[in-house]
Coordinates of C-alpha atoms in Angstrom, one line a residue:
Chain B
X1 CA 7.9 56.3 -20.0
X2 CA 5.5 55.0 -22.3
X3 CA 8.1 52.4 -23.6
X4 CA 8.4 51.1 -19.8
X5 CA 4.5 51.0 -20.0
X6 CA 4.3 49.0 -23.4
X7 CA 7.1 46.5 -21.3
X8 CA 4.9 45.5 -18.0
X9 CA 1.6 45.3 -20.2
X10 CA 3.6 43.2 -22.2
X11 CA 5.3 41.0 -19.3
X12 CA 2.4 41.2 -17.3
X13 CA 0.1 40.1 -20.4
X14 CA 2.5 36.7 -21.0
X15 CA 2.5 35.9 -17.3
X16 CA -1.0 36.3 -16.9
X17 CA -2.0 33.6 -19.4
X18 CA 0.6 31.2 -17.5
X19 CA -1.3 32.1 -14.1
X20 CA -4.7 31.4 -16.6
X21 CA -2.6 28.2 -17.1
X22 CA -1.8 27.4 -13.8
X23 CA -5.5 28.4 -12.3
X24 CA -7.3 25.5 -14.6
X25 CA -5.4 23.2 -12.6
X26 CA -4.9 24.6 -9.2
X27 CA -8.1 26.7 -9.6
X28 CA -10.7 24.2 -10.7
X29 CA -9.1 21.1 -10.4
X30 CA -7.4 21.8 -7.4
X31 CA -4.0 20.4 -8.2
X32 CA -0.9 21.5 -6.8
X33 CA 1.5 21.4 -9.9
X34 CA 4.4 23.2 -8.7
X35 CA 6.4 22.9 -11.7
X36 CA 4.0 24.4 -13.7
X37 CA 7.1 26.7 -15.1
X38 CA 8.3 23.6 -16.7
X39 CA 5.5 24.1 -19.5
X40 CA 6.5 27.9 -20.6
X41 CA 10.3 26.8 -20.1
X42 CA 9.4 24.4 -23.0
X43 CA 7.5 26.3 -24.8
X44 CA 10.0 29.1 -25.1
X45 CA 12.9 26.4 -25.6
X46 CA 11.3 25.1 -28.5
X47 CA 11.3 28.7 -30.1
X48 CA 14.8 29.1 -29.3
X49 CA 15.7 25.9 -31.4
X50 CA 13.2 26.8 -34.0
X51 CA 15.1 30.1 -34.4
X52 CA 18.1 28.5 -34.4
X53 CA 17.8 25.7 -36.6
X54 CA 15.5 28.6 -39.2
X55 CA 12.1 26.8 -38.2
X56 CA 9.6 29.0 -38.9
X57 CA 6.9 30.1 -35.6
X58 CA 4.5 28.1 -37.3
X59 CA 5.9 25.1 -36.5
X60 CA 7.9 25.5 -33.4
X61 CA 5.2 27.1 -31.4
X62 CA 2.8 24.1 -31.8
X63 CA 5.5 21.8 -31.3
X64 CA 6.7 23.5 -27.9
X65 CA 2.8 23.1 -27.5
X66 CA 3.1 19.4 -28.0
X67 CA 6.0 18.5 -25.9
X68 CA 4.8 20.8 -22.9
X69 CA 1.4 18.5 -23.4
X70 CA 3.5 14.9 -23.6
X71 CA 4.9 16.4 -20.3
X72 CA 1.4 17.2 -18.9
X73 CA 0.5 14.0 -19.7
X74 CA 3.6 12.1 -18.1
X75 CA 2.5 14.4 -14.7
X76 CA -0.8 12.6 -14.8
X77 CA 0.3 9.6 -15.2
X78 CA 2.8 9.9 -11.8
X79 CA -0.9 11.4 -10.1
X80 CA -2.6 7.8 -10.1
X81 CA 0.3 6.6 -7.8
X82 CA 0.9 9.6 -5.3
X83 CA -1.7 11.6 -2.9
X84 CA -2.0 15.0 -3.9
X85 CA 0.8 16.6 -1.9
X86 CA 3.3 14.1 -2.9
X87 CA 2.0 14.9 -6.5
X88 CA 3.5 18.9 -6.5
X89 CA 6.8 17.7 -4.8
X90 CA 6.9 15.2 -8.2
X91 CA 6.2 18.0 -10.7
X92 CA 8.5 20.5 -8.6
X93 CA 11.0 17.5 -9.4
X94 CA 10.1 17.0 -13.1
X95 CA 10.4 21.1 -13.9
X96 CA 14.0 20.6 -12.1
X97 CA 14.8 17.6 -14.5
X98 CA 13.9 19.4 -17.5
X99 CA 16.3 22.4 -16.0
X100 CA 19.0 20.4 -15.3
X101 CA 18.4 18.8 -19.2
X102 CA 18.3 23.0 -20.6
X103 CA 21.3 23.5 -18.4
X104 CA 23.4 20.8 -19.6
X105 CA 22.7 20.0 -23.3
X106 CA 24.3 22.4 -24.9
X107 CA 24.2 21.2 -28.2
X108 CA 20.7 21.4 -28.1
X109 CA 19.6 24.5 -25.9
X110 CA 22.9 26.0 -25.8
X111 CA 23.6 25.2 -21.8
X112 CA 24.0 27.9 -19.1
X113 CA 24.0 30.7 -21.9
X114 CA 21.1 29.9 -23.7
X115 CA 19.7 30.5 -26.9
X116 CA 19.6 34.3 -28.2
X117 CA 18.7 36.0 -31.4
X118 CA 15.1 35.1 -31.4
X119 CA 13.6 37.6 -33.8
X120 CA 9.9 38.8 -33.1
X121 CA 7.7 37.0 -36.4
X122 CA 6.6 39.8 -37.5
X123 CA 7.6 43.7 -38.6
X124 CA 5.1 46.1 -38.1
X125 CA 8.0 48.8 -39.2
X126 CA 10.3 49.8 -36.4
X127 CA 10.8 48.8 -32.9
X128 CA 8.0 50.8 -31.0
X129 CA 5.7 49.8 -33.5
X130 CA 6.3 46.0 -32.9
X131 CA 6.2 46.3 -29.3
X132 CA 3.1 48.1 -29.5
X133 CA 1.4 45.3 -31.9
X134 CA 2.9 43.0 -29.6
X135 CA 1.4 44.1 -26.5
X136 CA -2.0 44.4 -28.2
X137 CA -1.7 41.1 -29.2
X138 CA -0.8 39.9 -25.8
X139 CA -3.6 41.6 -24.0
X140 CA -5.8 40.1 -27.3
X141 CA -5.3 36.8 -26.3
X142 CA -5.0 37.3 -22.8
X143 CA -8.9 38.7 -23.2
X144 CA -9.8 35.3 -25.2
X145 CA -7.9 33.0 -22.9
X146 CA -9.9 34.0 -19.7
X147 CA -13.0 34.4 -21.8
X148 CA -12.6 30.6 -22.5
X149 CA -11.6 29.7 -19.5
X150 CA -14.1 31.6 -17.4
X151 CA -16.7 29.6 -20.3
X152 CA -14.8 26.8 -19.7
X153 CA -15.3 26.8 -15.8
X154 CA -19.0 27.2 -15.6
X155 CA -19.7 24.6 -17.9
X156 CA -20.2 20.4 -17.9
X157 CA -16.5 19.8 -18.1
X158 CA -15.4 23.1 -15.3
X159 CA -18.2 21.9 -12.8
X160 CA -16.9 18.0 -13.4
X161 CA -13.3 19.7 -12.4
X162 CA -14.7 21.4 -9.6
X163 CA -16.1 18.7 -8.1
X164 CA -13.3 16.6 -8.3
X165 CA -11.3 19.3 -6.4
X166 CA -14.1 19.0 -3.9
X167 CA -15.2 16.0 -3.5
X168 CA -13.7 13.1 -5.7
X169 CA -15.2 10.5 -3.5
X170 CA -18.8 11.9 -4.9
X171 CA -17.0 12.7 -8.4
X172 CA -16.3 8.8 -8.6
X173 CA -19.7 7.8 -7.4
X174 CA -21.4 9.9 -10.0
X175 CA -19.3 7.9 -12.3
X176 CA -16.7 10.9 -13.0
X177 CA -12.9 9.0 -14.0
X178 CA -11.1 11.3 -12.3
X179 CA -7.5 10.4 -13.8
X180 CA -8.8 11.1 -17.1
X181 CA -10.1 14.6 -15.9
X182 CA -6.7 15.1 -14.0
X183 CA -5.1 14.6 -17.7
X184 CA -7.2 16.9 -19.7
X185 CA -6.8 19.8 -16.9
X186 CA -3.2 18.6 -17.2
X187 CA -3.1 19.1 -20.9
X188 CA -5.1 22.1 -21.6
X189 CA -3.1 23.5 -18.6
X190 CA 0.2 23.0 -20.4
X191 CA -0.9 23.9 -24.0
X192 CA -1.7 27.5 -22.9
X193 CA 1.6 27.8 -20.7
X194 CA 3.6 26.4 -23.4
X195 CA 2.0 28.7 -26.2
X196 CA 2.4 31.8 -22.9
X197 CA 6.2 30.6 -22.8
X198 CA 6.6 31.2 -26.5
X199 CA 5.6 34.7 -26.2
X200 CA 7.8 35.0 -23.7
X201 CA 10.6 33.9 -25.9
X202 CA 9.8 36.1 -29.2
X203 CA 9.3 39.0 -26.8
X204 CA 12.7 38.8 -24.6
X205 CA 14.3 37.7 -27.7
X206 CA 16.5 35.2 -26.1
X207 CA 15.7 31.5 -23.5
X208 CA 17.7 30.5 -21.1
X209 CA 17.6 28.2 -18.3
X210 CA 16.8 30.6 -15.7
X211 CA 13.3 30.8 -17.6
X212 CA 12.9 27.6 -15.9
X213 CA 13.9 28.8 -12.3
X214 CA 11.4 27.3 -9.3
X215 CA 11.5 30.6 -7.7
X216 CA 9.1 31.3 -11.1
X217 CA 6.9 28.7 -10.2
X218 CA 6.2 30.6 -6.8
X219 CA 5.4 33.9 -8.7
X220 CA 3.0 32.5 -10.6
X221 CA 1.4 30.5 -7.5
X222 CA 1.5 34.1 -5.8
X223 CA -0.1 35.8 -8.7
X224 CA -2.8 33.0 -8.7
X225 CA -2.9 33.3 -5.1
X226 CA -3.4 36.8 -4.6
X227 CA -5.2 37.1 -7.8
X228 CA -8.1 34.9 -6.4
X229 CA -7.5 30.9 -6.6
X230 CA -10.4 29.4 -9.0
X231 CA -11.5 33.0 -9.8
X232 CA -10.1 33.6 -13.4
X233 CA -10.1 37.2 -13.8
X234 CA -9.2 37.8 -10.2
X235 CA -5.7 35.3 -11.2
X236 CA -5.6 38.1 -14.7
X237 CA -5.5 41.1 -11.7
X238 CA -3.0 39.1 -9.8
X239 CA -0.9 38.6 -12.6
X240 CA -0.9 42.4 -12.9
X241 CA -0.3 43.2 -9.8
X242 CA 2.1 41.2 -9.0
X243 CA 4.0 42.2 -11.9
X244 CA 4.0 45.8 -11.7
X245 CA 5.4 45.4 -8.5
X246 CA 8.2 43.1 -9.4
X247 CA 8.7 45.8 -12.5
X248 CA 8.4 49.1 -9.8
X249 CA 10.6 47.8 -7.0
X250 CA 14.0 48.5 -9.0
X251 CA 13.0 52.0 -8.8
X252 CA 13.3 51.7 -5.2
X253 CA 17.1 51.2 -5.7
X254 CA 17.5 54.5 -6.7
X255 CA 15.2 55.9 -3.8
X256 CA 16.6 54.6 -0.6
X257 CA 20.0 53.6 -2.0
X258 CA 20.5 50.1 -2.0
X259 CA 22.1 47.6 -4.2
X260 CA 21.4 45.7 -6.9
X261 CA 21.1 42.5 -4.8
X262 CA 19.4 44.1 -2.3
X263 CA 16.8 44.7 -4.8
X264 CA 16.3 41.6 -6.7
X265 CA 15.8 40.1 -2.9
X266 CA 13.4 42.9 -2.1
X267 CA 11.3 42.0 -4.9
X268 CA 11.2 38.1 -4.1
X269 CA 10.5 38.9 -0.4
X270 CA 7.4 41.5 -1.2
X271 CA 5.7 39.1 -3.3
X272 CA 6.1 36.8 -0.2
X273 CA 5.1 39.5 2.3
X274 CA 1.9 40.1 -0.5
X275 CA 0.8 36.5 -0.6
X276 CA 1.4 36.2 3.1
X277 CA -1.1 39.2 4.0
X278 CA -3.7 37.7 1.5
X279 CA -3.2 34.2 3.5
X280 CA -3.7 35.4 6.6
X281 CA -6.4 38.3 5.5
X282 CA -8.4 37.0 2.7
X283 CA -7.3 33.9 2.1
X284 CA -9.4 33.3 -0.9
X285 CA -7.1 36.0 -2.4
X286 CA -8.6 39.9 -3.4
X287 CA -11.0 38.8 -5.5
X288 CA -12.3 35.2 -4.5
X289 CA -14.2 32.5 -6.4
X290 CA -17.9 33.1 -6.4
X291 CA -20.6 30.7 -6.2
X292 CA -21.7 29.9 -10.4
X293 CA -25.4 30.2 -10.1
X294 CA -27.1 28.5 -12.6
X295 CA -30.6 30.2 -13.8
Chain F
X1 CA -40.1 -11.9 -9.9
X2 CA -36.6 -11.2 -12.2
X3 CA -33.8 -10.7 -10.0
X4 CA -31.5 -7.2 -10.9
X5 CA -29.0 -7.8 -7.9
X6 CA -27.3 -11.1 -7.1
X7 CA -24.7 -11.6 -4.2
X8 CA -23.4 -15.0 -4.1
X9 CA -20.5 -16.1 -1.8
X10 CA -19.6 -12.5 -0.8
X11 CA -16.6 -12.0 1.7
X12 CA -14.7 -9.2 2.7
X13 CA -12.2 -9.1 5.9
X14 CA -9.8 -6.1 6.9
X15 CA -6.5 -7.7 7.9
X16 CA -7.9 -10.2 10.5
X17 CA -11.4 -9.4 11.3
X18 CA -13.9 -10.7 8.7
X19 CA -16.8 -8.4 8.0
X20 CA -18.9 -10.3 5.7
X21 CA -18.6 -14.2 5.3
X22 CA -20.3 -15.7 2.7
X23 CA -23.2 -13.7 2.0
X24 CA -26.1 -14.8 -0.5
X25 CA -28.9 -12.7 -1.3
X26 CA -31.0 -11.6 -4.3
X27 CA -33.0 -8.1 -5.0
X28 CA -35.5 -8.6 -7.5
X29 CA -36.3 -6.0 -10.0
X30 CA -38.7 -3.4 -8.8
X31 CA -38.0 -4.5 -4.8
X32 CA -37.4 -2.5 -2.3
X33 CA -35.0 -4.5 0.2
X34 CA -34.1 -2.9 3.9
X35 CA -30.7 -4.1 5.1
X36 CA -30.7 -4.2 9.1
X37 CA -28.7 -5.1 11.6
X38 CA -26.7 -3.5 14.8
X39 CA -23.9 -1.3 14.8
X40 CA -20.4 -3.0 13.2
X41 CA -22.5 -6.1 11.2
X42 CA -21.2 -5.4 8.6
X43 CA -24.1 -3.6 6.7
X44 CA -21.8 -0.7 5.1
X45 CA -19.4 -2.4 4.2
X46 CA -22.5 -4.7 2.0
X47 CA -23.3 -1.5 0.3
X48 CA -19.7 -0.8 -0.3
X49 CA -18.6 -3.9 -2.1
X50 CA -21.6 -3.6 -4.3
X51 CA -21.1 0.1 -5.3
X52 CA -17.6 -0.6 -6.0
X53 CA -15.7 1.3 -3.0
X54 CA -14.6 -1.8 -1.5
X55 CA -12.8 -4.7 -3.2
X56 CA -14.4 -7.9 -2.3
X57 CA -11.7 -11.2 -1.1
X58 CA -14.3 -13.3 -2.6
X59 CA -17.9 -13.9 -4.4
X60 CA -19.3 -12.1 -7.2
X61 CA -21.9 -9.3 -7.5
X62 CA -24.4 -9.4 -10.3
X63 CA -26.4 -7.3 -12.1
X64 CA -29.0 -7.9 -14.4
X65 CA -26.5 -11.5 -15.0
X66 CA -23.8 -9.5 -15.1
X67 CA -20.4 -9.4 -13.1
X68 CA -20.0 -5.8 -12.0
X69 CA -17.6 -6.6 -8.9
X70 CA -14.3 -6.4 -11.2
X71 CA -15.3 -2.9 -12.3
X72 CA -14.0 0.4 -11.7
X73 CA -16.3 2.2 -9.3
X74 CA -16.7 4.9 -12.1
X75 CA -18.3 2.5 -14.3
X76 CA -20.8 1.7 -12.1
X77 CA -23.2 4.3 -12.5
X78 CA -23.5 3.1 -16.3
X79 CA -24.8 0.0 -14.9
X80 CA -27.4 1.6 -13.0
X81 CA -25.5 1.6 -10.1
X82 CA -26.5 4.9 -7.8
X83 CA -25.7 5.2 -3.9
X84 CA -25.9 7.7 -1.4
X85 CA -23.5 8.1 1.8
X86 CA -24.5 7.8 5.3
X87 CA -22.5 11.1 5.9
X88 CA -22.8 13.2 2.8
X89 CA -19.8 15.5 2.5
X90 CA -20.6 18.4 0.0
X91 CA -18.7 21.0 -1.9
X92 CA -18.1 24.0 -0.2
X93 CA -17.9 26.3 -3.7
X94 CA -20.6 24.8 -5.8
X95 CA -24.0 25.8 -5.0
X96 CA -26.7 23.5 -4.6
X97 CA -28.0 23.2 -7.8
X98 CA -24.3 22.8 -9.6
X99 CA -24.2 19.7 -7.5
X100 CA -27.2 18.2 -8.8
X101 CA -26.4 19.3 -12.4
X102 CA -22.6 17.8 -12.3
X103 CA -24.8 14.8 -11.4
X104 CA -25.8 14.6 -14.6
X105 CA -22.2 13.4 -16.8
X106 CA -22.7 13.1 -20.2
X107 CA -20.7 15.0 -22.5
X108 CA -18.7 16.4 -20.0
X109 CA -15.4 16.7 -22.2
X110 CA -13.3 19.5 -22.5
X111 CA -14.2 20.4 -25.9
X112 CA -18.3 20.4 -25.4
X113 CA -17.5 23.0 -22.8
X114 CA -15.3 25.5 -24.9
X115 CA -17.0 24.8 -28.4
X116 CA -21.2 25.5 -29.2
X117 CA -21.8 21.7 -29.7
X118 CA -25.4 20.8 -30.1
X119 CA -25.3 17.3 -28.1
X120 CA -23.7 19.5 -24.7
X121 CA -26.3 22.3 -25.1
X122 CA -29.1 19.7 -25.2
X123 CA -27.6 17.6 -22.2
X124 CA -27.1 20.5 -20.2
X125 CA -31.0 21.7 -21.0
X126 CA -32.3 18.5 -19.8
X127 CA -30.1 18.2 -17.3
X128 CA -31.2 21.7 -15.8
X129 CA -35.1 20.6 -16.3
X130 CA -34.6 17.6 -14.5
X131 CA -32.3 19.0 -11.9
X132 CA -35.0 21.5 -11.1
X133 CA -37.7 18.9 -11.0
X134 CA -35.7 17.0 -8.5
X135 CA -35.3 19.5 -6.2
X136 CA -38.4 20.6 -6.0
X137 CA -39.4 17.0 -5.3
X138 CA -37.2 16.3 -3.0
X139 CA -38.2 19.6 -0.9
X140 CA -34.8 21.5 -1.9
X141 CA -35.6 24.4 -4.1
X142 CA -35.3 27.0 -1.4
X143 CA -31.7 26.4 -1.3
X144 CA -30.8 26.0 -4.6
X145 CA -28.6 28.5 -4.8
X146 CA -26.9 28.1 -1.8
X147 CA -23.1 26.4 -1.2
X148 CA -23.8 22.8 -1.1
X149 CA -21.6 22.5 2.2
X150 CA -24.3 24.7 3.9
X151 CA -27.0 22.5 4.6
X152 CA -28.3 20.8 7.1
X153 CA -27.5 17.2 7.5
X154 CA -30.9 16.0 6.6
X155 CA -30.7 18.5 3.6
X156 CA -27.7 17.3 2.4
X157 CA -29.1 13.4 2.6
X158 CA -32.0 14.8 0.5
X159 CA -29.5 15.9 -1.9
X160 CA -27.7 13.0 -2.4
X161 CA -30.9 11.5 -2.7
X162 CA -31.3 14.1 -6.0
X163 CA -27.9 13.3 -7.5
X164 CA -28.5 9.5 -7.3
X165 CA -31.4 10.2 -8.9
X166 CA -29.8 12.2 -12.1
X167 CA -28.7 9.4 -12.9
X168 CA -32.0 7.1 -14.0
X169 CA -30.8 4.5 -11.5
X170 CA -31.9 1.1 -12.0
X171 CA -30.7 0.1 -8.1
X172 CA -30.4 3.2 -5.7
X173 CA -28.7 2.3 -2.3
X174 CA -29.6 4.5 0.6
X175 CA -27.1 4.6 3.5
X176 CA -29.4 5.7 6.3
X177 CA -31.8 8.3 4.4
X178 CA -34.0 9.1 7.5
X179 CA -31.0 9.8 9.9
X180 CA -31.0 13.7 10.9
X181 CA -34.2 14.3 8.8
X182 CA -37.0 16.2 10.1
X183 CA -39.7 14.1 11.0
X184 CA -41.9 16.6 8.8
X185 CA -39.9 15.5 6.2
X186 CA -40.0 11.9 6.3
X187 CA -43.5 11.2 5.2
X188 CA -42.8 13.3 2.0
X189 CA -39.8 11.4 1.2
X190 CA -40.9 8.2 1.2
X191 CA -43.8 8.9 -0.5
X192 CA -41.5 10.0 -3.0
X193 CA -39.3 6.5 -2.8
X194 CA -43.0 4.8 -2.9
X195 CA -43.8 6.9 -6.4
X196 CA -40.0 6.2 -7.6
X197 CA -40.2 2.6 -6.7
X198 CA -43.8 2.1 -8.9
X199 CA -41.8 3.2 -11.7
X200 CA -39.3 0.9 -11.8
X201 CA -36.6 1.8 -9.3
X202 CA -35.4 -1.2 -6.8
X203 CA -34.3 0.4 -4.1
X204 CA -31.4 -1.0 -1.1
X205 CA -31.9 0.7 2.0
X206 CA -29.4 0.5 5.1
X207 CA -32.1 2.2 7.9
X208 CA -32.5 1.8 12.0
X209 CA -36.0 3.4 11.6
X210 CA -38.2 0.5 12.2
X211 CA -41.4 2.5 11.2
X212 CA -39.5 4.0 7.9
X213 CA -39.0 0.4 7.4
X214 CA -42.1 -1.0 8.1
X215 CA -43.6 2.1 5.2
X216 CA -41.6 1.4 2.9
X217 CA -39.6 -2.3 2.4
X218 CA -40.8 -5.1 0.8
X219 CA -38.5 -7.5 2.6
X220 CA -35.4 -7.3 4.9
X221 CA -32.5 -8.9 5.1
X222 CA -30.8 -8.5 8.9
X223 CA -26.8 -8.7 9.2
X224 CA -25.2 -10.0 12.3
X225 CA -21.2 -10.0 12.7
X226 CA -20.9 -10.4 8.7
X227 CA -23.3 -13.3 8.4
X228 CA -27.4 -12.8 7.5
X229 CA -29.1 -14.1 10.2
X230 CA -32.7 -13.3 9.2
X231 CA -34.7 -13.1 6.1
X232 CA -38.0 -11.7 6.6
X233 CA -41.3 -9.2 5.9
X234 CA -41.1 -6.2 8.0
X235 CA -43.8 -6.8 10.1
X236 CA -42.2 -10.4 10.9
X237 CA -39.1 -8.5 12.5
X238 CA -40.3 -8.1 15.5
X239 CA -41.2 -12.0 16.3
X240 CA -37.8 -13.5 14.9
X241 CA -35.9 -14.4 17.5
X242 CA -32.6 -14.2 15.9
X243 CA -33.2 -10.6 15.2
X244 CA -34.1 -9.7 18.5
X245 CA -30.4 -12.0 19.1
X246 CA -28.4 -9.9 16.7
X247 CA -30.1 -6.5 18.4
X248 CA -30.7 -7.6 21.9
X249 CA -28.0 -10.4 22.9
X250 CA -28.7 -13.6 24.0
X251 CA -31.1 -14.1 27.4
X252 CA -29.0 -13.0 29.8
X253 CA -27.5 -16.0 32.1
X254 CA -28.7 -16.1 35.7
X255 CA -25.4 -14.5 37.7
X256 CA -23.6 -16.9 39.5
X257 CA -24.3 -16.2 43.5
X258 CA -22.6 -14.3 45.3
X259 CA -19.9 -16.3 47.3

């Protein structure tokens, strides 16, 4: 049971990091990125390919982050020509292109089987100690990311993003360069998400095209929406909640005698139902964004 | 008077509809210029063209003898131009104080907000003091922590002026600042604008309230169907035949006799 809890903490922590990354774009900057998982996938694949080539994680993690930031810049470039909703569809397409590449370029990505045998970058003496240390590291990083994100949102950059989100015309009038704000939000978000993706690859020990499924982007969006779009602590709570649900629903299989396929579908369905209930009952999420008062 | 804003040969058409045709005028430094005309005469389009929100078809716009009509909208603040909107839309999830603060755009980069950089701290402190003073001056102090979208129409106009002043502009363009503002506030705003003008701010004001125009403007331009039909002092407006024609139409022809 302890190992299982440790597992939930680690996985939920990693997804919460990705959700904090998405919140920078969707919560603060109002960008509808439906391809967020691409950044995590790039981070995970960078670690996988690095492990395959025998590179140090100190090289492969930053490499993944830089590549994800470049993809972020590419996505931001699309934003200049497309309205917000069409841009969202374009980001989904970019993520699908990256997944298809991962699926088909066997020589680099291992194709549908992916890359396995990724080992943890440290050895704390035994698997249990490793997992404990890893969970601790993830929680520490999550706390750091949430605090920085919260600090950023209250300060000058965060105010600019939130003004752009709500009244872009006013933001232009004040002299903000909207494309530059969008680029920065995407690049920061991509770097954090890719970092979380590489943690995921280390934690699970492998990486496959399934990491890049668009349903993963849906899960991350649900975490953000259920927790509270624009409120980073709400987003972390939403991630923990959804991940707990995800981890415990398979037990329902034993209780009510259903097969594995249905249990899998039930997971997505349950998240969808909670999301719908939230949207109808609490449109701002369980912990809605509050006004930030300036003393 | 040294010219601050010069507009020469400005034309703009939307499809076949010529909204502005060969507009020429100059606004001197320290001048308060009223922009009048009936609905659809092209006042707002002229203001949008100067503030970079509408691309012009022909002509030049210059501030301090430098052309600005090809500059991106977001760079006009740097040239000293600020404006307000006729129907100001304000954010729902930002407080009044936050909105005014966000109009101060120095040091708004990512790193300035994450690392304790001295420049950003100083800018934040200066902006906070300036924003508080502006809110006080525009009588918005008691609503500073409310969501900006929750203000009344008149208060939003005042908030728009406060934001515009955060950037210390040379030229402030106001689009119907008095529409929806309570008459009690009117004199306070007139006093504030006149004081700012004495401190060197030039103003261009679109307004239908003739008393306001008379109280504050040095000179008026009257637009009708895309042309400047009159340039005169505010007290001459009611005697100017072209102005009366623009607002009231041509004297009626006698009706043809019934058959």
